[in-house]
Amino acid sequence: MIVLREPNEMRRWSFERRREGKTIGFVPTMGALHEGHASLMREAGRKNDVAVASIFVNPTQFGPNEDFNKYPRMFDADCAMARECGVVAVYAPTAGMMYPPGYATTVSVARLTEGLCGRSRPGHFSGVTTVVAKLFNAVMPHRAYFGQKDAQQCAVIRRMARDLDTGVEIVEMPIVREPDGLAMSSRNAYLSADERAKALALSRALFHAQSLLENGRRDAREIVRAVRERLDGIEADYVELVDAENLEPVNEVSGCVVLAVAARVGATRLIDNIKYCAPAASAGPHTEESAK
Ligand code: AMP
């Protein structure tokens, strides 16, 4: 496995692979890799001739009071995990290389970035879309893999990739969870044992809502209330039921929706969600029987 540090170096490597007729699957990450990242890297390797992962803690997507400085960094262990997952090249530029003096360009996606996390993290998504656009230009992938864990990010990146004619196919992968339901996240490392136990309320509440949806409940207010009631005193930033494509809040569930929650547990901000697609023309409760 090769480690590349400079955009030009990365691009040259990718040009070579493309010249050989190889497809490139790409997984952008901020490191502190866990099984969630691993599932993306393995899929990138399975579905493409070569898999590339980037490891870059992008300063521009952190707000001034966020955790950029204390974000976990463990480059050697990350490289070992990437290699194990079949990654053949790690792209790990420095912040100075990504944003040299005089840097002046941003990429931002309108509307989709205004709600949910965009409301409490101003500037976050333009940081994300800018860095992903730059990473795409350096890595020149055929496909890029993102986790549904960051559902709003997936929708925003998909739109950016389409709007900017990147030609990159965006692949969304399911959330990988700990055996007890907690969505894996690099930020889970911040949680004390007590906080981690408390944080389980998020996935528990979402799973409860999932069962309501599967039993045919369609009223968004009722579903959101059910989640809020099960957060066991955790302070929610938001609990929202939104359309999976445009992220607009819905009143009645139809088509595909995302039920998303963001909450602070101690000092740590966690996000989680479930995606649900209502069966077309459902006339009543959706049960295993009716699905057959
Ligand atoms: P990050 O390093 O947090 O920027 O995440 C890099 C990629 O991994 C993003 O596309 C995330 O959505 C994805 N990811 C993070 N956690 C998970 C998880 N638990 N399951 C699946 N994908 C994840």
Coordinates of N, CA, C and O in Angstrom, one line a residue, residues 130-198:
T130 N -16.4 21.4 -0.3 CA -15.1 21.9 -0.8 C -14.0 20.9 -0.8 O -13.4 20.6 -1.8
V131 N -13.9 20.3 0.4 CA -12.8 19.3 0.5 C -13.1 18.1 -0.4 O -12.2 17.5 -1.0
V132 N -14.3 17.6 -0.4 CA -14.6 16.4 -1.2 C -14.4 16.8 -2.7 O -13.9 15.9 -3.5
A133 N -14.8 18.0 -3.2 CA -14.5 18.4 -4.6 C -13.0 18.3 -4.8 O -12.6 17.8 -5.9
K134 N -12.2 18.8 -3.9 CA -10.8 18.8 -4.1 C -10.2 17.4 -4.1 O -9.4 17.0 -4.9
L135 N -10.8 16.5 -3.2 CA -10.3 15.1 -3.2 C -10.7 14.4 -4.4 O -9.9 13.6 -5.0
F136 N -11.9 14.7 -5.0 CA -12.3 14.1 -6.2 C -11.4 14.5 -7.3 O -11.0 13.7 -8.2
N137 N -10.9 15.8 -7.4 CA -10.0 16.2 -8.4 C -8.7 15.6 -8.3 O -8.0 15.4 -9.3
A138 N -8.2 15.3 -7.1 CA -6.9 14.6 -7.0 C -7.0 13.1 -7.2 O -6.1 12.5 -7.9
V139 N -8.1 12.5 -6.7 CA -8.1 11.0 -6.8 C -8.8 10.6 -8.1 O -8.5 9.4 -8.6
M140 N -9.6 11.4 -8.7 CA -10.3 11.1 -9.9 C -11.0 9.7 -9.9 O -10.7 8.8 -10.8
P141 N -11.8 9.5 -8.9 CA -12.4 8.1 -8.8 C -13.5 7.9 -9.8 O -14.1 8.9 -10.3
H142 N -13.8 6.6 -10.0 CA -15.1 6.3 -10.8 C -16.2 6.3 -9.8 O -17.3 6.7 -10.1
R143 N -16.0 5.7 -8.6 CA -17.1 5.6 -7.6 C -16.5 6.1 -6.2 O -15.3 5.9 -6.0
A144 N -17.4 6.8 -5.5 CA -17.0 7.2 -4.1 C -18.0 6.7 -3.1 O -19.2 6.7 -3.4
Y145 N -17.5 6.2 -2.0 CA -18.4 5.5 -1.0 C -18.6 6.4 0.3 O -17.6 6.9 0.8
F146 N -19.8 6.6 0.7 CA -20.2 7.4 1.8 C -21.1 6.6 2.7 O -21.9 5.8 2.2
G147 N -21.1 6.9 4.0 CA -22.0 6.2 4.9 C -23.3 6.9 5.2 O -23.3 8.1 5.3
Q148 N -24.3 6.1 5.3 CA -25.6 6.7 5.6 C -25.7 7.3 7.0 O -26.6 8.0 7.3
K149 N -24.7 6.9 7.8 CA -24.5 7.5 9.1 C -24.6 9.0 9.0 O -25.2 9.7 9.9
D150 N -24.0 9.6 8.0 CA -24.1 11.0 7.8 C -25.1 11.3 6.6 O -24.7 11.6 5.5
A151 N -26.3 11.1 6.9 CA -27.4 11.1 5.9 C -27.4 12.4 5.1 O -27.5 12.4 3.9
Q152 N -27.3 13.5 5.8 CA -27.4 14.8 5.2 C -26.2 15.0 4.3 O -26.3 15.4 3.1
Q153 N -25.0 14.6 4.8 CA -23.8 14.7 4.0 C -23.9 13.9 2.7 O -23.5 14.3 1.6
C154 N -24.5 12.7 2.8 CA -24.7 11.8 1.5 C -25.5 12.6 0.5 O -25.2 12.6 -0.7
A155 N -26.7 13.2 1.0 CA -27.6 13.9 0.0 C -26.9 15.1 -0.6 O -27.0 15.3 -1.8
V156 N -26.1 15.8 0.2 CA -25.4 17.0 -0.2 C -24.3 16.6 -1.2 O -24.2 17.2 -2.3
I157 N -23.5 15.6 -0.9 CA -22.5 15.2 -1.8 C -23.0 14.6 -3.2 O -22.5 14.9 -4.2
R158 N -24.1 13.9 -3.0 CA -24.8 13.4 -4.3 C -25.2 14.5 -5.2 O -24.9 14.5 -6.4
R159 N -25.7 15.6 -4.6 CA -26.2 16.7 -5.3 C -25.0 17.5 -5.9 O -25.0 17.8 -7.1
M160 N -23.9 17.6 -5.1 CA -22.7 18.3 -5.6 C -22.1 17.5 -6.8 O -21.8 18.1 -7.8
A161 N -22.0 16.2 -6.6 CA -21.4 15.4 -7.7 C -22.2 15.5 -9.0 O -21.6 15.6 -10.1
R162 N -23.5 15.6 -8.9 CA -24.3 15.7 -10.0 C -24.2 17.1 -10.6 O -24.0 17.3 -11.8
D163 N -24.4 18.1 -9.8 CA -24.5 19.5 -10.3 C -23.1 19.9 -10.9 O -23.1 20.7 -11.8
L164 N -22.0 19.4 -10.4 CA -20.7 19.8 -11.0 C -20.2 18.9 -12.0 O -19.1 19.0 -12.4
D165 N -21.1 18.0 -12.5 CA -20.7 17.1 -13.6 C -19.4 16.3 -13.3 O -18.5 16.2 -14.1
T166 N -19.3 15.9 -12.0 CA -18.0 15.2 -11.7 C -17.9 13.8 -12.4 O -16.8 13.3 -12.5
G167 N -19.0 13.2 -12.7 CA -19.0 11.9 -13.3 C -18.7 10.8 -12.3 O -18.5 9.7 -12.6
V168 N -18.6 11.2 -11.0 CA -18.3 10.2 -9.9 C -19.6 9.6 -9.5 O -20.6 10.4 -9.1
E169 N -19.7 8.3 -9.4 CA -20.9 7.7 -8.9 C -20.8 7.6 -7.4 O -19.8 7.1 -6.8
I170 N -21.9 8.2 -6.8 CA -21.9 8.2 -5.3 C -22.6 7.0 -4.8 O -23.8 6.8 -5.1
V171 N -21.9 6.2 -3.9 CA -22.5 5.0 -3.4 C -22.7 5.2 -1.9 O -21.8 5.5 -1.2
E172 N -24.0 5.0 -1.5 CA -24.3 5.1 0.0 C -24.3 3.8 0.6 O -25.0 2.9 0.2
M173 N -23.6 3.6 1.8 CA -23.6 2.3 2.4 C -24.3 2.4 3.8 O -24.3 3.5 4.4
P174 N -24.9 1.3 4.2 CA -25.6 1.3 5.5 C -24.8 1.6 6.7 O -23.6 1.4 6.7
I175 N -25.5 2.0 7.8 CA -24.8 2.3 9.0 C -24.3 1.0 9.7 O -25.1 0.1 9.8
V176 N -23.0 1.0 10.1 CA -22.5 -0.1 10.9 C -22.6 0.3 12.4 O -22.3 1.4 12.8
R177 N -23.2 -0.6 13.1 CA -23.5 -0.4 14.6 C -22.7 -1.3 15.5 O -22.3 -2.4 15.0
E178 N -22.5 -0.9 16.7 CA -22.0 -1.8 17.7 C -23.0 -2.8 18.0 O -24.2 -2.6 17.7
P179 N -22.7 -4.0 18.6 CA -23.7 -5.0 18.8 C -24.9 -4.5 19.6 O -26.0 -5.0 19.4
D180 N -24.7 -3.5 20.5 CA -25.8 -3.0 21.3 C -26.6 -1.9 20.6 O -27.5 -1.3 21.1
G181 N -26.2 -1.6 19.3 CA -27.0 -0.6 18.6 C -26.4 0.7 18.3 O -26.8 1.4 17.4
L182 N -25.4 1.1 19.2 CA -24.8 2.4 19.0 C -24.2 2.5 17.6 O -23.4 1.6 17.2
A183 N -24.5 3.6 16.9 CA -23.9 3.8 15.6 C -22.4 4.0 15.8 O -22.0 4.9 16.6
M184 N -21.5 3.3 15.0 CA -20.1 3.5 15.2 C -19.7 4.9 14.7 O -20.3 5.4 13.7
S185 N -18.8 5.6 15.4 CA -18.4 6.9 15.1 C -17.0 7.1 15.7 O -16.7 6.6 16.9
S186 N -16.1 7.8 15.1 CA -14.8 8.2 15.7 C -15.0 8.9 16.9 O -14.2 8.9 17.9
R187 N -16.1 9.7 17.0 CA -16.4 10.5 18.2 C -16.8 9.7 19.4 O -16.9 10.2 20.5
N188 N -17.2 8.4 19.2 CA -17.6 7.6 20.4 C -16.4 7.5 21.4 O -16.7 7.3 22.5
A189 N -15.2 7.7 20.9 CA -14.0 7.6 21.7 C -14.1 8.7 22.8 O -13.4 8.5 23.9
Y190 N -14.8 9.7 22.6 CA -14.9 10.8 23.6 C -15.8 10.4 24.8 O -15.7 11.0 25.9
L191 N -16.6 9.4 24.6 CA -17.7 9.1 25.6 C -17.1 8.4 26.8 O -16.4 7.4 26.6
S192 N -17.5 8.8 28.0 CA -17.2 8.0 29.2 C -18.1 6.8 29.2 O -19.1 6.7 28.5
A193 N -17.8 5.8 30.1 CA -18.6 4.6 30.1 C -20.1 5.0 30.4 O -21.0 4.4 29.8
D194 N -20.3 5.9 31.3 CA -21.6 6.4 31.7 C -22.3 7.0 30.5 O -23.5 6.8 30.2
E195 N -21.6 7.9 29.8 CA -22.2 8.6 28.6 C -22.5 7.6 27.5 O -23.5 7.7 26.8
R196 N -21.6 6.6 27.3 CA -21.8 5.6 26.3 C -23.1 4.9 26.5 O -23.9 4.6 25.6
A197 N -23.4 4.6 27.8 CA -24.6 3.9 28.2 C -25.8 4.8 27.9 O -26.8 4.3 27.4
K198 N -25.7 6.0 28.2 CA -26.8 7.0 27.9 C -27.0 7.1 26.5 O -28.2 7.2 26.0

